[in-house]
Short mmCIF file of C-alpha atoms in Angstrom, two decimals:
data_model
loop_
_atom_site.label_atom_id
_atom_site.label_comp_id
_atom_site.label_asym_id
_atom_site.label_seq_id
_atom_site.Cartn_x
_atom_site.Cartn_y
_atom_site.Cartn_z
CA UNK M 505 114.09 138.09 155.86
CA UNK M 506 112.78 138.60 152.35
CA UNK M 507 115.15 137.20 149.78
CA UNK M 508 117.33 135.34 152.27
CA UNK M 509 119.12 132.46 150.57
CA UNK M 510 118.87 129.42 152.82
CA UNK M 511 119.04 125.70 152.39
CA UNK M 512 115.58 124.23 152.90
CA UNK M 513 113.88 120.86 152.94
CA UNK M 514 110.80 122.39 151.29
CA UNK M 515 112.39 122.38 147.85
CA UNK M 516 113.81 118.87 147.96
CA UNK M 517 112.79 116.75 144.97
CA UNK M 518 112.24 113.02 145.29
CA UNK M 519 115.05 111.08 143.63
CA UNK M 520 113.61 108.96 140.79
CA UNK M 521 115.32 105.91 142.25
CA UNK M 522 113.32 106.45 145.44
CA UNK M 523 110.19 105.96 143.35
CA UNK M 524 111.43 102.58 142.16
CA UNK M 525 112.29 101.56 145.72
CA UNK M 526 108.94 102.68 147.14
CA UNK M 527 107.26 99.32 146.59
CA UNK M 528 104.70 100.88 144.23
CA UNK M 529 104.63 100.57 140.45
CA UNK M 530 106.07 103.79 139.02
CA UNK M 531 103.66 105.50 136.60
CA UNK M 532 105.58 107.23 133.83
CA UNK M 533 104.76 109.62 131.00
CA UNK M 534 106.75 108.56 127.92
CA UNK M 535 108.91 110.83 125.77
CA UNK M 536 106.67 112.00 122.92
CA UNK M 537 107.86 114.25 120.13
CA UNK M 538 105.88 117.53 120.16
CA UNK M 539 103.64 116.34 122.99
CA UNK M 540 105.42 115.56 126.29
CA UNK M 541 106.36 119.19 126.80
CA UNK M 542 106.02 121.26 129.94
CA UNK M 543 102.30 122.04 129.72
CA UNK M 544 101.30 118.41 129.16
CA UNK M 545 103.70 117.19 131.86
CA UNK M 546 102.06 119.66 134.24
CA UNK M 547 98.67 118.19 133.38
CA UNK M 548 99.50 114.51 133.85
CA UNK M 549 101.29 115.23 137.14
CA UNK M 550 97.90 116.44 138.46
CA UNK M 551 96.51 112.97 137.71
CA UNK M 552 98.89 110.62 139.53
CA UNK M 553 101.77 110.47 137.04
CA UNK M 554 104.95 109.89 139.06
CA UNK M 555 107.70 110.60 136.55
CA UNK M 556 107.81 112.49 133.24
CA UNK M 557 110.13 112.46 130.25
CA UNK M 558 110.77 115.29 127.83
CA UNK M 559 110.41 114.66 124.10
CA UNK M 560 113.56 113.20 122.53
CA UNK M 561 116.18 115.91 121.93
CA UNK M 562 119.10 115.49 119.52
CA UNK M 563 122.07 116.03 121.82
CA UNK M 564 124.42 117.38 119.16
CA UNK M 565 121.98 120.14 118.18
CA UNK M 566 121.22 120.90 121.82
CA UNK M 567 124.90 121.35 122.68
CA UNK M 568 125.76 123.30 119.54
CA UNK M 569 122.82 125.68 119.27
CA UNK M 570 121.46 128.14 121.81
CA UNK M 571 118.29 128.32 119.71
CA UNK M 572 117.84 124.56 120.02
CA UNK M 573 118.34 124.70 123.78
CA UNK M 574 115.83 127.51 124.08
CA UNK M 575 113.16 125.71 122.05
CA UNK M 576 113.71 122.08 123.02
CA UNK M 577 113.92 122.18 126.81
CA UNK M 578 111.59 124.15 129.05
CA UNK M 579 110.84 123.56 132.71
CA UNK M 580 109.43 125.56 135.60
CA UNK M 581 109.59 126.40 139.24
CA UNK M 582 106.31 126.70 141.13
CA UNK M 583 106.01 128.17 144.61
CA UNK M 584 102.33 129.01 144.71
CA UNK M 585 99.29 129.23 142.49
CA UNK M 586 100.09 132.88 141.87
CA UNK M 587 103.76 132.41 140.99
CA UNK M 588 104.69 130.32 137.98
CA UNK M 589 108.08 130.89 136.42
CA UNK M 590 108.93 129.16 133.15
CA UNK M 591 112.55 128.54 132.15
CA UNK M 592 114.17 127.53 128.90
CA UNK M 593 117.88 126.78 128.69
CA UNK M 594 119.91 129.22 126.58
CA UNK M 595 123.01 128.96 128.77
CA UNK M 596 123.19 127.00 132.00
CA UNK M 597 125.25 129.48 134.02
CA UNK M 598 122.93 132.34 133.07
CA UNK M 599 119.85 130.31 133.96
CA UNK M 600 121.16 129.47 137.41
CA UNK M 601 121.64 133.13 138.19
CA UNK M 602 118.34 134.07 136.58
CA UNK M 603 116.41 131.46 138.57
CA UNK M 604 117.71 132.79 141.87
CA UNK M 605 117.07 136.38 140.81
CA UNK M 606 113.48 135.69 139.73
CA UNK M 607 112.76 133.83 142.95
CA UNK M 608 113.99 136.88 144.87
CA UNK M 609 111.83 139.22 142.77
CA UNK M 610 108.74 137.05 143.35
CA UNK M 611 109.31 137.01 147.09
CA UNK M 612 109.78 140.79 147.12
CA UNK M 613 106.60 141.57 145.20
CA UNK M 614 104.49 139.07 147.11
CA UNK M 615 105.76 140.41 150.39
CA UNK M 616 106.41 136.90 151.65
CA UNK M 617 109.43 134.98 152.77
CA UNK M 618 110.29 132.45 150.06
CA UNK M 619 113.34 130.40 150.98
CA UNK M 620 115.74 130.03 148.08
CA UNK M 621 118.01 127.02 147.89
CA UNK M 622 121.65 127.51 147.05
CA UNK M 623 121.23 124.48 144.79
CA UNK M 624 119.04 125.73 141.96
CA UNK M 625 118.13 122.18 140.98
CA UNK M 626 116.18 121.82 144.20
CA UNK M 627 114.14 124.95 143.51
CA UNK M 628 112.77 123.81 140.17
CA UNK M 629 110.36 121.28 141.62
CA UNK M 630 107.16 122.19 139.79
CA UNK M 631 108.23 119.97 136.87
CA UNK M 632 109.98 117.29 138.88
CA UNK M 633 111.01 114.53 138.90
CA UNK M 634 111.99 114.98 135.28
CA UNK M 635 114.04 112.90 132.83
CA UNK M 636 115.47 114.50 129.70
CA UNK M 637 115.72 112.07 126.81
CA UNK M 638 118.52 112.51 124.30
CA UNK M 639 119.34 110.98 120.94
CA UNK M 640 123.12 110.67 120.78
CA UNK M 641 125.90 108.67 119.16
CA UNK M 642 128.98 110.32 120.68
CA UNK M 643 129.92 109.94 124.33
CA UNK M 644 131.25 113.43 124.93
CA UNK M 645 128.33 115.09 123.16
CA UNK M 646 125.86 113.22 125.37
CA UNK M 647 127.89 114.15 128.41
CA UNK M 648 127.94 117.83 127.44
CA UNK M 649 124.17 117.78 126.98
CA UNK M 650 123.72 116.07 130.36
CA UNK M 651 125.85 118.71 132.05
CA UNK M 652 123.65 121.47 130.64
CA UNK M 653 120.39 119.98 131.94
CA UNK M 654 121.73 118.49 135.16
CA UNK M 655 120.78 121.45 137.39
CA UNK M 656 117.21 121.39 136.12
CA UNK M 657 116.38 117.68 135.80
CA UNK M 658 116.78 114.45 137.73
CA UNK M 659 118.39 112.37 135.03
CA UNK M 660 118.87 111.72 131.34
CA UNK M 661 117.71 108.85 129.17
CA UNK M 662 119.54 107.62 126.08
CA UNK M 663 117.11 106.77 123.28
CA UNK M 664 118.03 103.33 121.95
CA UNK M 665 114.57 102.49 120.67
CA UNK M 666 113.39 105.01 118.08
CA UNK M 667 112.75 102.99 114.90
CA UNK M 668 112.23 105.96 112.55
CA UNK M 669 114.39 105.84 109.44
CA UNK M 670 115.85 109.32 109.85
CA UNK M 671 117.04 108.52 113.37
CA UNK M 672 118.59 105.18 112.48
CA UNK M 673 120.24 106.58 109.34
CA UNK M 674 121.91 109.22 111.54
CA UNK M 675 123.15 106.58 113.98
CA UNK M 676 120.55 107.37 116.66
CA UNK M 677 117.74 105.43 118.26
CA UNK M 678 117.16 101.73 117.77
CA UNK M 679 120.37 101.10 115.82
CA UNK M 680 122.18 101.48 119.16
CA UNK M 681 120.83 98.17 120.44
CA UNK M 682 123.37 96.62 118.09
CA UNK M 683 126.19 98.73 119.54
CA UNK M 684 126.47 97.79 123.22
CA UNK M 685 130.05 99.09 123.44
CA UNK M 686 128.94 102.54 122.30
CA UNK M 687 126.12 102.54 124.85
CA UNK M 688 128.68 101.56 127.50
CA UNK M 689 130.99 104.41 126.53
CA UNK M 690 128.22 107.00 126.56
CA UNK M 691 126.88 105.89 129.94
CA UNK M 692 130.36 105.82 131.47
CA UNK M 693 131.18 109.29 130.21
CA UNK M 694 128.08 110.73 131.83
CA UNK M 695 128.67 108.81 135.05
CA UNK M 696 132.29 110.01 135.25
CA UNK M 697 131.61 113.66 134.47
CA UNK M 698 128.36 114.41 136.32
CA UNK M 699 129.15 115.14 139.96
CA UNK M 700 125.64 114.54 141.30
CA UNK M 701 125.47 110.86 142.39
CA UNK M 702 121.65 111.02 142.41
CA UNK M 703 121.49 112.01 138.75
CA UNK M 704 120.08 109.01 136.89
CA UNK M 705 121.28 107.64 133.56
CA UNK M 706 118.80 105.30 131.91
CA UNK M 707 118.21 103.81 128.47
CA UNK M 708 115.08 103.01 126.48
CA UNK M 709 115.33 100.09 124.06
CA UNK M 710 113.46 97.83 121.68
CA UNK M 711 114.03 94.07 121.63
CA UNK M 712 116.01 91.96 119.18
CA UNK M 713 114.50 89.12 117.18
CA UNK M 714 116.91 86.95 119.19
CA UNK M 715 115.98 87.83 122.77
CA UNK M 716 119.30 86.49 124.08
CA UNK M 717 120.97 89.49 122.44
CA UNK M 718 118.62 91.84 124.29
CA UNK M 719 119.28 90.17 127.63
CA UNK M 720 123.02 90.40 126.98
CA UNK M 721 122.69 94.08 126.06
CA UNK M 722 120.73 94.84 129.22
CA UNK M 723 123.18 92.99 131.45
CA UNK M 724 126.10 94.88 129.92
CA UNK M 725 124.24 98.15 130.43
CA UNK M 726 123.57 97.27 134.05
CA UNK M 727 127.27 96.50 134.60
CA UNK M 728 128.10 99.91 133.13
CA UNK M 729 125.99 101.73 135.71
CA UNK M 730 122.63 102.33 134.04
CA UNK M 731 120.00 103.32 136.63
CA UNK M 732 117.09 101.52 134.95
CA UNK M 733 116.07 100.22 131.55
CA UNK M 734 112.78 100.86 129.73
CA UNK M 735 111.81 98.10 127.31
CA UNK M 736 109.39 98.66 124.46
CA UNK M 737 108.29 95.10 123.79
CA UNK M 738 108.57 95.16 120.01
CA UNK M 739 111.45 94.71 117.60
CA UNK M 740 112.67 97.49 115.31
CA UNK M 741 110.67 96.05 112.43
CA UNK M 742 107.41 95.75 114.37
CA UNK M 743 104.94 98.64 114.57
CA UNK M 744 101.38 97.53 115.38
CA UNK M 745 101.99 93.88 116.17
CA UNK M 746 101.17 92.66 119.69
CA UNK M 747 103.69 93.65 122.35
CA UNK M 748 105.94 90.83 123.57
CA UNK M 749 105.29 91.15 127.30
CA UNK M 750 106.84 87.72 127.79
CA UNK M 751 110.12 89.16 126.53
CA UNK M 752 109.93 92.02 129.03
CA UNK M 753 109.35 89.44 131.77
CA UNK M 754 112.48 87.51 130.78
CA UNK M 755 114.54 90.70 130.72
CA UNK M 756 113.20 91.71 134.13
CA UNK M 757 114.09 88.31 135.58
CA UNK M 758 117.65 88.68 134.30
CA UNK M 759 118.25 92.12 135.87
CA UNK M 760 118.91 93.53 139.31
CA UNK M 761 118.14 97.14 138.38
CA UNK M 762 114.58 98.38 137.76
CA UNK M 763 112.90 97.56 134.43
CA UNK M 764 110.08 99.65 132.96
CA UNK M 765 107.54 98.12 130.57
CA UNK M 766 106.27 100.08 127.57
CA UNK M 767 103.86 99.37 124.72
CA UNK M 768 100.09 99.37 124.12
CA UNK M 769 99.06 100.43 127.63
CA UNK M 770 95.85 102.45 127.35
CA UNK M 771 94.15 102.20 130.75
CA UNK M 772 95.10 101.84 134.38
CA UNK M 773 93.79 98.26 134.18
CA UNK M 774 96.17 97.62 131.28
CA UNK M 775 99.01 99.00 133.39
CA UNK M 776 98.13 96.69 136.26
CA UNK M 777 97.90 93.70 133.93
CA UNK M 778 101.26 94.45 132.32
CA UNK M 779 102.85 94.80 135.74
CA UNK M 780 101.52 91.38 136.74
CA UNK M 781 102.56 89.82 133.43
CA UNK M 782 106.10 91.18 133.43
CA UNK M 783 106.99 92.01 137.02
CA UNK M 784 108.13 95.40 135.76
CA UNK M 785 108.97 98.07 138.33
CA UNK M 786 107.41 100.84 136.27
CA UNK M 787 104.89 101.34 133.48
CA UNK M 788 105.55 103.89 130.73
CA UNK M 789 102.61 105.17 128.69
CA UNK M 790 102.52 107.32 125.56
CA UNK M 791 99.36 107.27 123.42
CA UNK M 792 97.21 106.12 126.31
CA UNK M 793 98.03 109.34 128.17
CA UNK M 794 97.46 111.47 125.08
CA UNK M 795 93.96 110.00 124.82
CA UNK M 796 93.34 110.21 128.57
CA UNK M 797 95.79 112.26 130.65
CA UNK M 798 93.87 111.17 133.76
CA UNK M 799 94.29 107.42 133.15
CA UNK M 800 96.81 106.92 135.95
CA UNK M 801 94.21 108.33 138.36
CA UNK M 802 91.83 105.57 137.31
CA UNK M 803 89.57 107.39 134.85
CA UNK M 804 88.37 105.26 131.94
CA UNK M 805 88.05 108.30 129.67
CA UNK M 806 89.14 111.91 129.91
CA UNK M 807 86.95 113.67 132.50
CA UNK M 808 85.69 117.19 131.78
CA UNK M 809 87.68 118.37 134.79
CA UNK M 810 90.86 117.25 133.02
CA UNK M 811 89.87 119.07 129.83
CA UNK M 812 89.29 122.22 131.88
CA UNK M 813 92.68 121.75 133.53
CA UNK M 814 94.33 121.42 130.12
CA UNK M 815 92.70 124.63 128.89
CA UNK M 816 93.87 126.50 131.98
CA UNK M 817 97.40 125.10 131.89
CA UNK M 818 97.84 125.54 128.14
CA UNK M 819 96.68 129.15 128.22
CA UNK M 820 98.87 129.87 131.23
CA UNK M 821 101.92 128.45 129.46
CA UNK M 822 101.21 130.12 126.14
CA UNK M 823 100.93 126.78 124.33
CA UNK M 824 100.83 127.26 120.53
CA UNK M 825 97.37 126.74 119.05
CA UNK M 826 98.24 123.66 117.00
CA UNK M 827 99.60 121.82 120.03
CA UNK M 828 96.73 123.03 122.24
CA UNK M 829 94.16 121.85 119.68
CA UNK M 830 95.83 118.51 118.91
CA UNK M 831 95.92 117.56 122.58
CA UNK M 832 92.19 118.27 122.84
CA UNK M 833 91.54 116.15 119.74
CA UNK M 834 93.24 113.22 121.43
CA UNK M 835 91.51 113.81 124.79
CA UNK M 836 88.03 114.07 123.27
CA UNK M 837 88.38 111.13 120.87
CA UNK M 838 86.38 108.77 123.09
CA UNK M 839 83.71 111.25 124.20
CA UNK M 840 82.68 112.82 120.90
CA UNK M 841 80.62 111.56 117.98
CA UNK M 842 81.95 111.37 114.43
CA UNK M 843 80.08 114.55 113.50
CA UNK M 844 81.33 116.38 116.59
CA UNK M 845 84.90 115.38 115.75
CA UNK M 846 84.50 116.72 112.23
CA UNK M 847 83.38 120.10 113.54
CA UNK M 848 85.82 120.33 116.42
CA UNK M 849 88.87 119.22 114.44
CA UNK M 850 88.19 121.90 111.82
CA UNK M 851 88.35 124.77 114.34
CA UNK M 852 91.20 127.13 113.58
CA UNK M 853 91.66 129.46 116.54
CA UNK M 854 91.92 129.33 120.31
CA UNK M 855 88.82 131.51 120.69
CA UNK M 856 86.81 129.16 118.47
CA UNK M 857 87.92 126.16 120.54
CA UNK M 858 87.06 127.90 123.81
CA UNK M 859 83.63 128.87 122.51
CA UNK M 860 82.97 125.31 121.36
CA UNK M 861 83.97 123.81 124.71
CA UNK M 862 81.85 126.35 126.56
CA UNK M 863 78.79 125.83 124.37
CA UNK M 864 78.93 122.01 124.26
CA UNK M 865 80.51 120.99 127.57
CA UNK M 866 80.33 123.98 129.87
CA UNK M 867 84.11 124.13 130.02
#
């Protein structure tokens, strides 16, 4: 009957660990401040991206402020092309109830039987599998943040790699690679207080100048129960220097859990090469996906189809103009001339952008 609440296999989301055990290299969208939000995650999932991360969220703010929760974390549930429901997280208990209620309303108005799972986490599969990345320095705060997002995501990631001064001065990000005991405590707290055994807890790190310290850190993290480790192959001090893929290889050889390689991967060919160089189980890409959201599907540059998809998705999600425009600047970098960039980048409204794309590219 309409609105019946039943357990169903239809809504089951693939556990991220199943991806790592599939025998295929896992293709991952990196956490990117301002950019790896719901609309962009929706786009890259259309082009063979297996796993997506949210932008980094400061756990303390997220736990303390309803406004922060509402603005920093948004996901969706998709049942059909006609029914897209977008959720933010003001309060977890309210959202659970709201999700079930909205699913019932959709089924009623569409006049169709839509099975609703008693476990709300299994209904929100449009934006899944999803990892929420947190910046944290206190075990209980990280655990509280994880408990809020647990029904709507497949795991959390502790940022231990952000080299920005503000983050490190606050005790977040890359300074944590020098505090393995604190990482251990935070991971253990989450493991002990999250009931879902399939909920992953991962970390993303940079390497030390002395690689032995990084290997020791990773082995301690593995012993603590980390699901996988993402390694950006540069030290805290390095920015644009070549990535140390040899270091990632050594770390991978010292671990039993999956290792993800990150850094300077701009094409699918790059991803394949890095996999062969390092033996990594997954490849995480940031700027390469901004420039070409279709790269994991094998496109050398952003196809017009992908640009059209971005326009449709961004408008559907109500993406703010600045974000909408900036993504297009990145996507069109390789396919526009210097003069075209100058004109396009100066556009100041959604209607002007749409007119430009229609006139010049038929989008």
